[in-house]
Coordinates of C-alpha atoms in Angstrom, one line a residue:
M1 CA 29.4 -32.1 -1.9
A2 CA 26.3 -30.9 -3.7
N3 CA 24.7 -27.5 -3.3
L4 CA 21.0 -26.6 -3.6
I5 CA 20.6 -23.4 -5.7
L6 CA 17.3 -21.7 -5.2
I7 CA 16.1 -19.5 -8.1
L8 CA 13.1 -17.2 -7.5
G9 CA 10.5 -16.1 -10.0
D10 CA 12.0 -12.7 -10.5
Q11 CA 15.5 -14.1 -11.0
L12 CA 15.2 -15.6 -14.5
S13 CA 18.7 -14.6 -15.6
P14 CA 21.5 -17.0 -16.7
N15 CA 24.1 -14.7 -15.2
L16 CA 22.5 -14.9 -11.8
S17 CA 25.0 -14.6 -8.9
A18 CA 23.6 -17.8 -7.3
L19 CA 24.9 -19.7 -10.3
D20 CA 28.5 -18.4 -10.0
G21 CA 30.9 -21.3 -9.6
A22 CA 28.1 -23.9 -9.6
D23 CA 28.7 -27.4 -10.8
R24 CA 26.2 -28.6 -13.4
H25 CA 26.8 -32.3 -12.5
E26 CA 26.7 -32.0 -8.7
D27 CA 24.5 -29.1 -7.8
L28 CA 20.7 -29.0 -8.0
I29 CA 18.7 -25.9 -9.1
V30 CA 15.3 -25.7 -7.3
M31 CA 12.4 -23.6 -8.7
A32 CA 8.9 -23.7 -7.4
E33 CA 5.4 -22.3 -8.0
V34 CA 4.0 -22.2 -4.5
H35 CA 0.7 -21.2 -3.0
D36 CA 2.1 -18.8 -0.5
E37 CA 3.9 -16.6 -3.0
A38 CA 1.1 -16.7 -5.6
S39 CA -1.6 -15.8 -3.1
Y40 CA -0.3 -13.5 -0.4
T41 CA -1.8 -10.6 -2.4
N42 CA -4.5 -10.5 -5.1
H43 CA -1.9 -10.8 -8.0
H44 CA -3.3 -10.0 -11.4
K45 CA -4.0 -13.1 -13.4
K46 CA -1.7 -11.9 -16.3
K47 CA 1.1 -11.4 -13.7
L48 CA 0.7 -15.0 -12.5
V49 CA 0.6 -16.3 -16.1
L50 CA 3.7 -14.2 -17.0
L51 CA 5.7 -15.5 -14.0
F52 CA 4.7 -19.1 -14.1
S53 CA 5.2 -19.4 -17.8
A54 CA 8.5 -17.5 -17.8
M55 CA 9.7 -19.7 -14.9
R56 CA 8.8 -22.9 -16.8
H57 CA 10.5 -21.7 -19.9
F58 CA 13.6 -20.7 -17.9
A59 CA 13.8 -24.1 -16.2
D60 CA 13.6 -25.7 -19.6
H61 CA 16.5 -23.5 -20.8
L62 CA 18.6 -24.5 -17.8
R63 CA 18.0 -28.2 -18.4
E64 CA 19.0 -27.7 -22.1
D65 CA 22.1 -26.0 -20.8
G66 CA 23.1 -29.1 -18.8
W67 CA 21.7 -28.1 -15.3
Q68 CA 19.9 -30.4 -13.0
V69 CA 16.6 -28.8 -12.1
H70 CA 13.9 -29.7 -9.7
Y71 CA 10.7 -27.8 -10.6
Q72 CA 7.4 -27.8 -8.6
H73 CA 4.4 -26.9 -10.7
Y74 CA 1.6 -25.2 -9.0
H75 CA -1.3 -27.3 -7.6
P76 CA -3.4 -26.4 -4.6
G77 CA -2.9 -30.0 -3.4
N78 CA 0.9 -29.8 -3.3
P79 CA 2.3 -31.0 0.0
Y80 CA 4.8 -28.1 0.0
Q81 CA 2.9 -24.8 -0.1
N82 CA 5.8 -22.4 0.6
L83 CA 9.4 -22.1 -0.6
E84 CA 10.9 -23.2 2.7
A85 CA 9.0 -26.5 2.6
V86 CA 10.1 -27.1 -1.0
V87 CA 13.7 -26.4 -0.1
A88 CA 13.6 -28.4 3.1
D89 CA 12.4 -31.5 1.2
Q90 CA 15.0 -31.1 -1.5
V91 CA 17.8 -30.5 1.0
Q92 CA 16.9 -33.8 2.6
Q93 CA 16.6 -35.7 -0.7
L94 CA 19.9 -34.3 -2.1
N95 CA 21.7 -34.4 1.2
A96 CA 22.8 -30.9 0.3
T97 CA 25.9 -29.3 1.8
Q98 CA 24.4 -25.8 1.7
V99 CA 21.7 -23.7 0.1
I100 CA 22.7 -20.9 -2.2
T101 CA 20.4 -18.1 -3.5
T102 CA 20.5 -14.6 -4.8
E103 CA 19.0 -11.9 -2.5
C104 CA 15.3 -11.5 -3.1
G105 CA 13.4 -8.3 -3.7
E106 CA 11.1 -8.3 -0.8
W107 CA 11.8 -7.7 2.9
R108 CA 9.1 -10.3 3.9
L109 CA 10.8 -13.1 2.0
H110 CA 14.3 -11.9 2.8
E111 CA 13.6 -12.2 6.5
Q112 CA 12.3 -15.7 6.0
I113 CA 15.3 -16.9 4.0
S114 CA 17.7 -15.3 6.5
Q115 CA 16.4 -17.6 9.2
W116 CA 16.3 -20.8 7.1
H117 CA 19.7 -22.1 8.3
E118 CA 18.3 -22.5 11.8
R119 CA 15.6 -24.9 10.6
L120 CA 17.2 -26.5 7.5
G121 CA 20.3 -27.6 9.4
V122 CA 22.6 -26.4 6.6
P123 CA 24.2 -23.1 5.8
V124 CA 22.3 -20.7 3.6
E125 CA 24.4 -18.3 1.5
I126 CA 22.5 -15.2 0.2
R127 CA 24.5 -13.6 -2.6
A128 CA 24.2 -10.0 -3.8
D129 CA 22.1 -9.4 -6.8
T130 CA 24.6 -8.2 -9.3
R131 CA 22.0 -7.4 -12.0
F132 CA 21.5 -4.0 -10.3
I133 CA 23.9 -1.3 -11.2
A134 CA 24.3 -0.1 -7.6
S135 CA 24.7 -2.5 -4.8
K136 CA 22.8 -1.9 -1.5
Q137 CA 26.1 -0.9 0.1
E138 CA 27.0 1.5 -2.7
F139 CA 23.6 3.2 -2.3
A140 CA 24.0 3.3 1.5
D141 CA 27.5 4.9 1.2
W142 CA 26.1 7.5 -1.2
A143 CA 23.2 8.3 1.1
K144 CA 25.3 8.6 4.3
D145 CA 25.4 12.0 5.8
R146 CA 23.2 13.6 3.1
K147 CA 20.4 15.8 4.5
Q148 CA 18.2 15.0 1.5
L149 CA 18.2 12.1 -0.9
R150 CA 17.3 13.2 -4.4
M151 CA 17.1 10.9 -7.4
E152 CA 18.6 13.5 -9.8
F153 CA 22.0 13.6 -8.0
F154 CA 22.1 9.8 -7.6
Y155 CA 21.2 9.4 -11.2
R156 CA 24.2 11.6 -12.2
E157 CA 26.5 9.3 -10.2
M158 CA 25.1 6.3 -12.1
R159 CA 25.6 8.1 -15.4
K160 CA 29.3 8.7 -14.4
K161 CA 29.7 5.1 -13.2
T162 CA 28.3 3.5 -16.3
G163 CA 29.4 6.1 -18.9
L164 CA 26.0 6.1 -20.4
L165 CA 25.3 9.3 -22.3
M166 CA 28.6 10.7 -21.2
T167 CA 31.2 12.4 -23.4
P168 CA 34.9 11.4 -23.3
E169 CA 35.5 14.5 -21.2
G170 CA 33.1 13.4 -18.5
E171 CA 30.2 15.7 -19.4
P172 CA 26.6 14.7 -20.2
E173 CA 25.8 14.3 -23.8
G174 CA 23.7 17.1 -25.2
G175 CA 25.1 19.5 -22.6
Q176 CA 22.6 18.7 -19.8
W177 CA 21.8 15.9 -17.5
N178 CA 18.0 15.9 -17.8
F179 CA 15.7 16.6 -20.7
D180 CA 12.4 16.2 -18.7
A181 CA 11.2 19.7 -19.7
D182 CA 11.0 18.5 -23.3
N183 CA 8.9 15.4 -22.4
R184 CA 5.5 16.9 -21.6
K185 CA 3.6 17.1 -24.9
K186 CA -0.1 16.1 -25.1
W187 CA -0.8 13.4 -27.7
T188 CA -3.7 14.4 -30.1
G189 CA -3.5 11.5 -32.5
N190 CA -0.2 12.3 -34.4
P191 CA 2.2 10.7 -34.9
P192 CA 0.4 7.4 -35.1
V193 CA 0.9 5.0 -32.2
P194 CA 2.8 1.8 -33.2
A195 CA 1.1 -1.5 -32.7
P196 CA 2.2 -3.1 -29.4
F197 CA 4.7 -6.0 -29.4
R198 CA 2.9 -9.3 -29.3
I199 CA 3.9 -12.9 -28.7
E200 CA 1.2 -15.5 -29.2
P201 CA 1.0 -18.0 -26.3
D202 CA 2.8 -21.3 -26.9
G203 CA 1.7 -24.6 -25.4
V204 CA 3.4 -23.9 -22.1
T205 CA 1.7 -20.5 -21.7
R206 CA -1.7 -21.9 -22.8
H207 CA -1.4 -24.5 -20.1
V208 CA -0.5 -21.9 -17.5
I209 CA -3.5 -19.7 -18.6
A210 CA -5.8 -22.7 -18.0
L211 CA -4.2 -23.3 -14.6
V212 CA -4.6 -19.7 -13.5
E213 CA -8.2 -19.6 -14.7
E214 CA -8.9 -22.8 -12.7
H215 CA -7.1 -22.0 -9.5
F216 CA -7.0 -18.2 -9.3
A217 CA -10.5 -17.4 -10.8
D218 CA -11.2 -14.9 -8.1
H219 CA -8.0 -12.9 -8.6
F220 CA -8.0 -9.4 -10.2
G221 CA -7.8 -9.0 -14.0
T222 CA -8.2 -11.3 -16.9
T223 CA -6.0 -13.7 -18.9
D224 CA -7.7 -12.7 -22.2
D225 CA -5.4 -11.6 -25.0
F226 CA -2.2 -12.5 -23.1
H227 CA 0.7 -11.5 -25.3
F228 CA 3.7 -10.9 -23.0
A229 CA 7.0 -12.4 -23.8
V230 CA 7.9 -15.3 -21.5
T231 CA 11.5 -16.0 -22.7
S232 CA 14.6 -13.9 -22.9
T233 CA 14.7 -14.3 -26.7
D234 CA 11.2 -12.9 -27.0
A235 CA 11.9 -10.2 -24.4
Q236 CA 14.9 -9.1 -26.5
A237 CA 12.6 -8.9 -29.5
A238 CA 10.3 -6.6 -27.5
L239 CA 13.2 -4.3 -26.7
E240 CA 14.1 -4.1 -30.4
H241 CA 10.5 -3.4 -31.3
F242 CA 10.4 -0.5 -28.8
I243 CA 13.7 1.0 -30.1
D244 CA 12.6 0.7 -33.7
F245 CA 9.0 1.9 -33.4
A246 CA 8.3 3.7 -30.2
L247 CA 11.5 5.2 -28.7
P248 CA 11.8 8.0 -31.3
C249 CA 8.5 9.5 -29.9
F250 CA 8.7 8.3 -26.4
G251 CA 10.3 11.4 -25.0
D252 CA 7.9 13.9 -26.4
F253 CA 4.8 11.9 -25.2
Q254 CA 6.0 10.0 -22.2
D255 CA 3.7 12.0 -19.9
A256 CA 0.7 11.9 -22.2
I257 CA -2.5 10.0 -21.5
S258 CA -5.0 8.8 -24.2
D259 CA -8.6 8.0 -24.0
T260 CA -8.3 5.5 -26.8
E261 CA -4.7 4.1 -26.7
D262 CA -3.5 1.9 -23.9
W263 CA 0.2 1.8 -24.7
L264 CA 1.1 5.0 -26.6
F265 CA 4.9 5.1 -27.0
H266 CA 5.9 3.3 -23.8
S267 CA 8.3 0.4 -23.9
I268 CA 6.3 -2.1 -21.7
L269 CA 9.7 -3.6 -20.8
S270 CA 9.5 -3.2 -17.0
P271 CA 7.8 -6.7 -16.6
Y272 CA 10.8 -8.3 -18.3
I273 CA 13.5 -6.3 -16.6
N274 CA 12.0 -6.8 -13.2
C275 CA 11.7 -10.6 -13.6
G276 CA 15.1 -11.0 -15.1
L277 CA 14.4 -11.7 -18.8
L278 CA 16.2 -8.5 -19.7
D279 CA 19.3 -7.0 -18.2
P280 CA 18.7 -3.3 -17.2
L281 CA 22.2 -2.1 -18.2
A282 CA 22.0 -3.9 -21.6
V283 CA 18.5 -2.2 -22.1
C284 CA 20.0 1.2 -21.4
E285 CA 23.0 0.6 -23.7
A286 CA 20.7 -0.4 -26.5
A287 CA 18.7 2.8 -26.2
V288 CA 21.8 4.9 -26.0
Q289 CA 23.1 3.3 -29.1
A290 CA 19.9 4.3 -30.9
W291 CA 20.8 7.9 -30.1
Y292 CA 24.4 7.6 -31.3
S293 CA 23.2 6.0 -34.6
G294 CA 20.6 8.7 -35.1
R295 CA 17.6 6.5 -34.6
A296 CA 16.1 8.4 -31.6
P297 CA 16.4 11.9 -30.2
I298 CA 18.3 12.6 -27.0
N299 CA 15.3 13.7 -25.0
A300 CA 13.7 10.3 -25.6
V301 CA 16.8 8.3 -24.9
E302 CA 17.7 10.3 -21.8
G303 CA 14.2 10.1 -20.4
F304 CA 14.1 6.3 -20.9
V305 CA 17.5 5.8 -19.4
R306 CA 16.6 7.9 -16.4
Q307 CA 13.6 5.7 -15.6
I308 CA 15.9 2.6 -15.3
L309 CA 19.3 4.0 -14.3
G310 CA 17.8 6.7 -12.1
W311 CA 14.4 5.9 -10.6
R312 CA 14.6 2.1 -10.6
E313 CA 18.0 2.0 -8.9
F314 CA 17.1 4.9 -6.6
V315 CA 13.9 3.4 -5.2
R316 CA 15.6 0.0 -4.6
G317 CA 18.2 1.8 -2.6
I318 CA 15.5 3.7 -0.6
Y319 CA 13.7 0.4 0.0
W320 CA 16.6 -1.6 1.5
L321 CA 18.0 1.4 3.4
N322 CA 14.8 1.9 5.3
M323 CA 12.9 -1.4 5.6
P324 CA 11.0 -2.7 7.5
A325 CA 10.0 0.6 9.2
Y326 CA 9.4 2.3 5.9
A327 CA 6.4 0.2 5.1
Q328 CA 4.6 1.6 8.2
E329 CA 5.0 5.3 7.3
N330 CA 1.8 7.4 7.2
R331 CA 3.0 10.9 7.9
L332 CA -0.2 12.5 6.6
G333 CA -2.3 10.4 8.9
N334 CA -4.5 8.9 6.2
T335 CA -7.4 6.8 7.4
R336 CA -9.8 6.2 4.5
A337 CA -10.3 2.8 3.0
L338 CA -9.5 2.2 -0.7
P339 CA -12.7 2.7 -2.7
W340 CA -14.0 -0.5 -4.2
F341 CA -14.0 1.0 -7.7
Y342 CA -10.2 0.5 -7.7
W343 CA -10.9 -3.2 -8.3
T344 CA -13.9 -2.7 -10.7
G345 CA -13.3 0.5 -12.6
D346 CA -16.9 1.3 -11.9
T347 CA -16.7 5.1 -11.5
K348 CA -18.0 8.0 -13.5
M349 CA -14.6 9.7 -13.4
R350 CA -13.4 9.0 -16.9
C351 CA -9.6 9.2 -16.2
M352 CA -10.0 6.8 -13.2
H353 CA -12.2 4.4 -15.1
K354 CA -9.9 4.3 -18.1
A355 CA -6.7 3.8 -16.0
I356 CA -8.3 1.0 -13.9
D357 CA -9.9 -0.6 -16.9
A358 CA -6.5 -0.7 -18.7
T359 CA -4.9 -2.1 -15.6
R360 CA -7.6 -4.8 -15.3
R361 CA -7.2 -5.8 -19.0
N362 CA -3.4 -5.4 -19.3
A363 CA -1.8 -5.7 -15.9
Y364 CA -0.1 -2.5 -17.0
A365 CA -0.6 1.3 -16.9
H366 CA 2.1 3.8 -17.6
H367 CA 3.8 5.9 -15.0
I368 CA 1.7 9.1 -15.3
Q369 CA -1.5 7.0 -15.1
R370 CA -0.2 5.5 -11.9
L371 CA 1.2 8.7 -10.4
M372 CA -1.2 11.4 -11.6
V373 CA -4.5 9.6 -11.9
T374 CA -5.0 6.6 -9.6
G375 CA -2.2 7.7 -7.3
N376 CA -3.2 11.4 -7.3
F377 CA -6.8 10.5 -6.4
A378 CA -5.6 8.2 -3.5
L379 CA -3.4 11.1 -2.2
L380 CA -6.2 13.7 -2.4
A381 CA -8.7 11.4 -0.8
G382 CA -6.4 10.4 2.1
I383 CA -6.4 6.6 1.4
R384 CA -4.5 4.5 3.9
P385 CA -1.0 3.9 2.5
E386 CA -1.0 0.2 3.2
E387 CA -4.2 -0.3 1.2
I388 CA -3.1 1.6 -1.9
C389 CA 0.4 0.1 -1.8
D390 CA -1.2 -3.4 -1.7
W391 CA -3.3 -2.5 -4.7
Y392 CA -0.3 -1.4 -6.8
L393 CA 1.6 -4.5 -5.8
A394 CA -1.3 -6.8 -6.8
V395 CA -2.4 -5.3 -10.1
Y396 CA 0.7 -4.6 -12.2
A397 CA 2.8 -7.3 -13.9
D398 CA 6.0 -5.3 -13.1
A399 CA 5.3 -4.8 -9.4
Y400 CA 7.6 -6.2 -6.7
D401 CA 7.8 -4.9 -3.2
W402 CA 11.2 -3.2 -3.6
V403 CA 10.0 -1.1 -6.5
E404 CA 6.4 -0.7 -5.7
L405 CA 6.6 0.4 -2.1
P406 CA 8.9 3.4 -2.3
N407 CA 7.2 4.6 -5.5
V408 CA 3.7 4.4 -4.0
L409 CA 4.3 5.2 -0.3
G410 CA 6.9 7.8 -1.0
M411 CA 6.3 9.4 -4.4
V412 CA 2.5 8.9 -4.8
M413 CA 1.3 9.2 -1.2
H414 CA 4.1 11.4 0.3
A415 CA 3.6 9.2 3.4
D416 CA 7.3 9.4 4.2
G417 CA 7.2 13.1 4.8
G418 CA 9.2 14.0 1.8
Y419 CA 12.0 11.6 2.3
L420 CA 11.8 10.3 -1.3
G421 CA 10.2 13.3 -3.1
S422 CA 10.6 17.0 -2.4
K423 CA 6.8 17.7 -2.8
P424 CA 3.5 15.9 -3.0
Y425 CA 2.4 15.1 -6.5
A426 CA -1.0 16.5 -6.0
A427 CA -2.9 18.1 -8.9
S428 CA -6.4 19.2 -9.8
G429 CA -8.3 18.1 -12.9
K430 CA -6.6 20.7 -14.9
Y431 CA -3.4 18.6 -15.0
I432 CA -5.3 15.6 -16.4
Q433 CA -7.0 17.9 -18.9
R434 CA -3.6 19.3 -20.0
M435 CA -2.1 15.8 -20.5
S436 CA -5.0 13.8 -21.8
D437 CA -8.3 13.9 -23.7
H438 CA -10.3 12.1 -21.0
C439 CA -12.1 15.2 -19.8
A440 CA -14.0 15.7 -23.0
N441 CA -15.7 12.4 -22.5
C442 CA -16.2 12.6 -18.7
H443 CA -19.5 12.7 -16.7
Y444 CA -17.9 15.5 -14.6
Q445 CA -16.9 19.0 -15.8
V446 CA -13.3 19.8 -15.4
N447 CA -13.9 23.5 -15.5
K448 CA -16.2 23.4 -12.5
A449 CA -15.1 23.0 -8.9
T450 CA -18.1 23.4 -6.5
E451 CA -21.1 22.2 -8.5
D452 CA -22.7 18.7 -8.3
D453 CA -21.2 17.9 -11.7
A454 CA -17.8 19.4 -11.0
C455 CA -14.6 17.3 -11.5
P456 CA -13.9 15.7 -8.1
F457 CA -10.2 16.3 -8.4
N458 CA -10.7 20.1 -8.2
A459 CA -12.3 20.4 -4.8
L460 CA -10.3 17.5 -3.4
Y461 CA -7.1 19.2 -4.4
W462 CA -7.9 22.4 -2.5
H463 CA -9.2 20.4 0.5
F464 CA -5.9 18.4 0.5
L465 CA -3.9 21.6 0.5
D466 CA -6.0 23.1 3.3
R467 CA -6.0 20.2 5.6
H468 CA -2.2 19.7 5.3
R469 CA -1.2 23.3 5.4
D470 CA 1.0 22.7 8.5
S471 CA 3.0 20.1 6.5
F472 CA 3.4 22.0 3.2
A473 CA 3.1 25.7 3.7
S474 CA 6.8 26.2 4.3
N475 CA 7.7 24.0 1.2
P476 CA 9.2 26.5 -1.3
R477 CA 7.7 24.4 -4.2
M478 CA 4.2 24.8 -2.7
G479 CA 4.2 28.5 -1.7
M480 CA 2.5 29.7 -4.9
M481 CA -0.4 27.3 -4.5
Y482 CA -1.1 28.5 -0.9
R483 CA -0.9 32.1 -2.1
N484 CA -3.6 31.2 -4.7
W485 CA -5.7 29.5 -2.0
D486 CA -5.4 32.5 0.3
K487 CA -6.4 34.9 -2.5
Q488 CA -9.8 33.2 -3.1
K489 CA -12.8 34.7 -1.4
P490 CA -13.9 33.2 1.9
E491 CA -17.2 32.0 0.4
R492 CA -15.4 30.3 -2.5
R493 CA -13.1 28.5 -0.1
E494 CA -16.0 27.4 2.0
A495 CA -17.8 26.1 -1.0
L496 CA -14.8 24.1 -2.1
I497 CA -14.3 22.6 1.4
R498 CA -18.0 21.8 1.5
R499 CA -17.9 20.1 -1.9
A500 CA -14.8 18.1 -1.0
G501 CA -16.4 17.0 2.3
H502 CA -19.4 15.7 0.4
L503 CA -17.1 13.8 -2.1
L504 CA -15.0 12.3 0.7
A505 CA -18.2 11.1 2.5
N506 CA -19.4 9.5 -0.8
L507 CA -16.3 8.1 -2.5
E508 CA -17.9 4.9 -3.5
Q509 CA -20.6 6.8 -5.5
L510 CA -18.1 8.8 -7.6

C-alpha cells in the first residue's frame, strides 16, 4: 500500500507535513525539475540555480536519511514537462494507493493539483503547510467581520500566540509593540557594512549553473558570482552570520539605500525561508535570543521579527483569503505598459538604475528598494498591475505568488483600493534623497520639479495625487498632501501637470 509523496521546490523541509506518518520502505518521494514551472515566467537565472541546486541537495539528504526518491532533472527533451505528467507516470509505475502533498504557495498550481484525482485515478491528499505560524483558517477567522485588515493588529496576535518578545505578564518587551519609528536612519558610510555571507558553489551547483546557462540563456539576470546557500546547514550558517554581523545595525538602517552597497545590514534570508531551508519561527527565535543575550538592540530585533511574523504571515493570509479574484484587482485603472528599462536598468534615473542593476546581478533588492523605488515609480506612472506583479515574481529569488502578489498589487500598487494598506506608498524624489545618496550622482536634479532636468518622481508624484483625488482626498493620511497641492499657485500646478504628461508620454526615454 505505497503512497506517492510529492515535494515541491519551495518545500525543502524535513518536517514537511507531507512526510508525516510516511513509510521510508514503502512510500516514494517524487521531486521534479519541470519545464512548465521553470518557464511560466521569466525567472531570474540565480533563482533557477538556487531552487534546482537546493532541490538536488535536499533529495540527496532524503536518500541519505533512508527515503526512496524519484528525482527528475531538468532537460528540455524530458517526456514529462509538467508536474502532473511526472506524478502520473510514477503513480502508474509504483501502483500507488494515493498521492500526498503539502499545499503549494500558488493558486495556479493549487487549482491544478486539486483536480488531479479526477485524471490520476487515485486520491490526492493536500495537507496544510504547518511551517507557517498561522493557518489559512486561523487567518480567515481573525479577518472575519473586521471592517479593515491591518497587519499591525494581526502581528500583535502572532506575538501573543508565539510568545516572541513578550514578557511573562503578557506585555510587549520594551514597553511597545513596534519600534519602526527608530528604524529610519540614512546610512552615510558608518558603521562599516559587513561582508555578505558567501558559499562557494560545489559540484552540484556548478552543474546546475551550466544547465541554466545552456537552457535558460534568455532569462533575466546572470549566474555570475552565485553564492547563495543551497542546503539547510549552509542556510543556518547564513542566519548565524546575519545575527553576528548585521542584526545589531539592521534596525537603524533597515530603510536606508546606498549608491555603493547592495546588501547593507539586511539578512538576505528570505530566499531560504521561502523555499524551506530555514524555518521562519526558528529564525525569529534566534533573533529574539540575540536581544535577550545583549547582542542586538530591540529596535533591530523587533523590526526583523515583524517582517517575518507580521508581514510574511499577513500577506499569505490576504492571498488565500481573496484569490483568485484578488489577482485581477486594478482599482486605480492603470493602463500603461511596464517600461523596458525594468529589464535592462538602462535609465538615467540613478535610483532606478541602481535598484534594477542590483536585482539583475543578485536576484535581490531590499524592501525599500522594492517599495519606494521600483514600486513607487510603477505606482506614480500608472503601470498595469499584472505587468509589474509579473516582474517582481520573475526577478527575485525569494518571490513566490503568495508573497509577491499581495505585496505588489496591494502594498506597492494600491490596486486593491486600500484593502491591504491604509494609504498608497507614493513619494516624490525627496523621500529617496532622504533615505539614500543616489541623488548626488543622478542625471536629474531632485530639487527641481518642472524643468527638463528635474527628477521625474517629483512631477509624477503630484500628477498621481491630482488624477486620483476622488480616491484619496478623503483619506485622513493624505489630507495634508492635498492641502499642499491646493496651496500651490495655479501656474505652478499647470507646469507640474504638463511636465508629468511629458514624462508619461516618454517613459522609455527616462
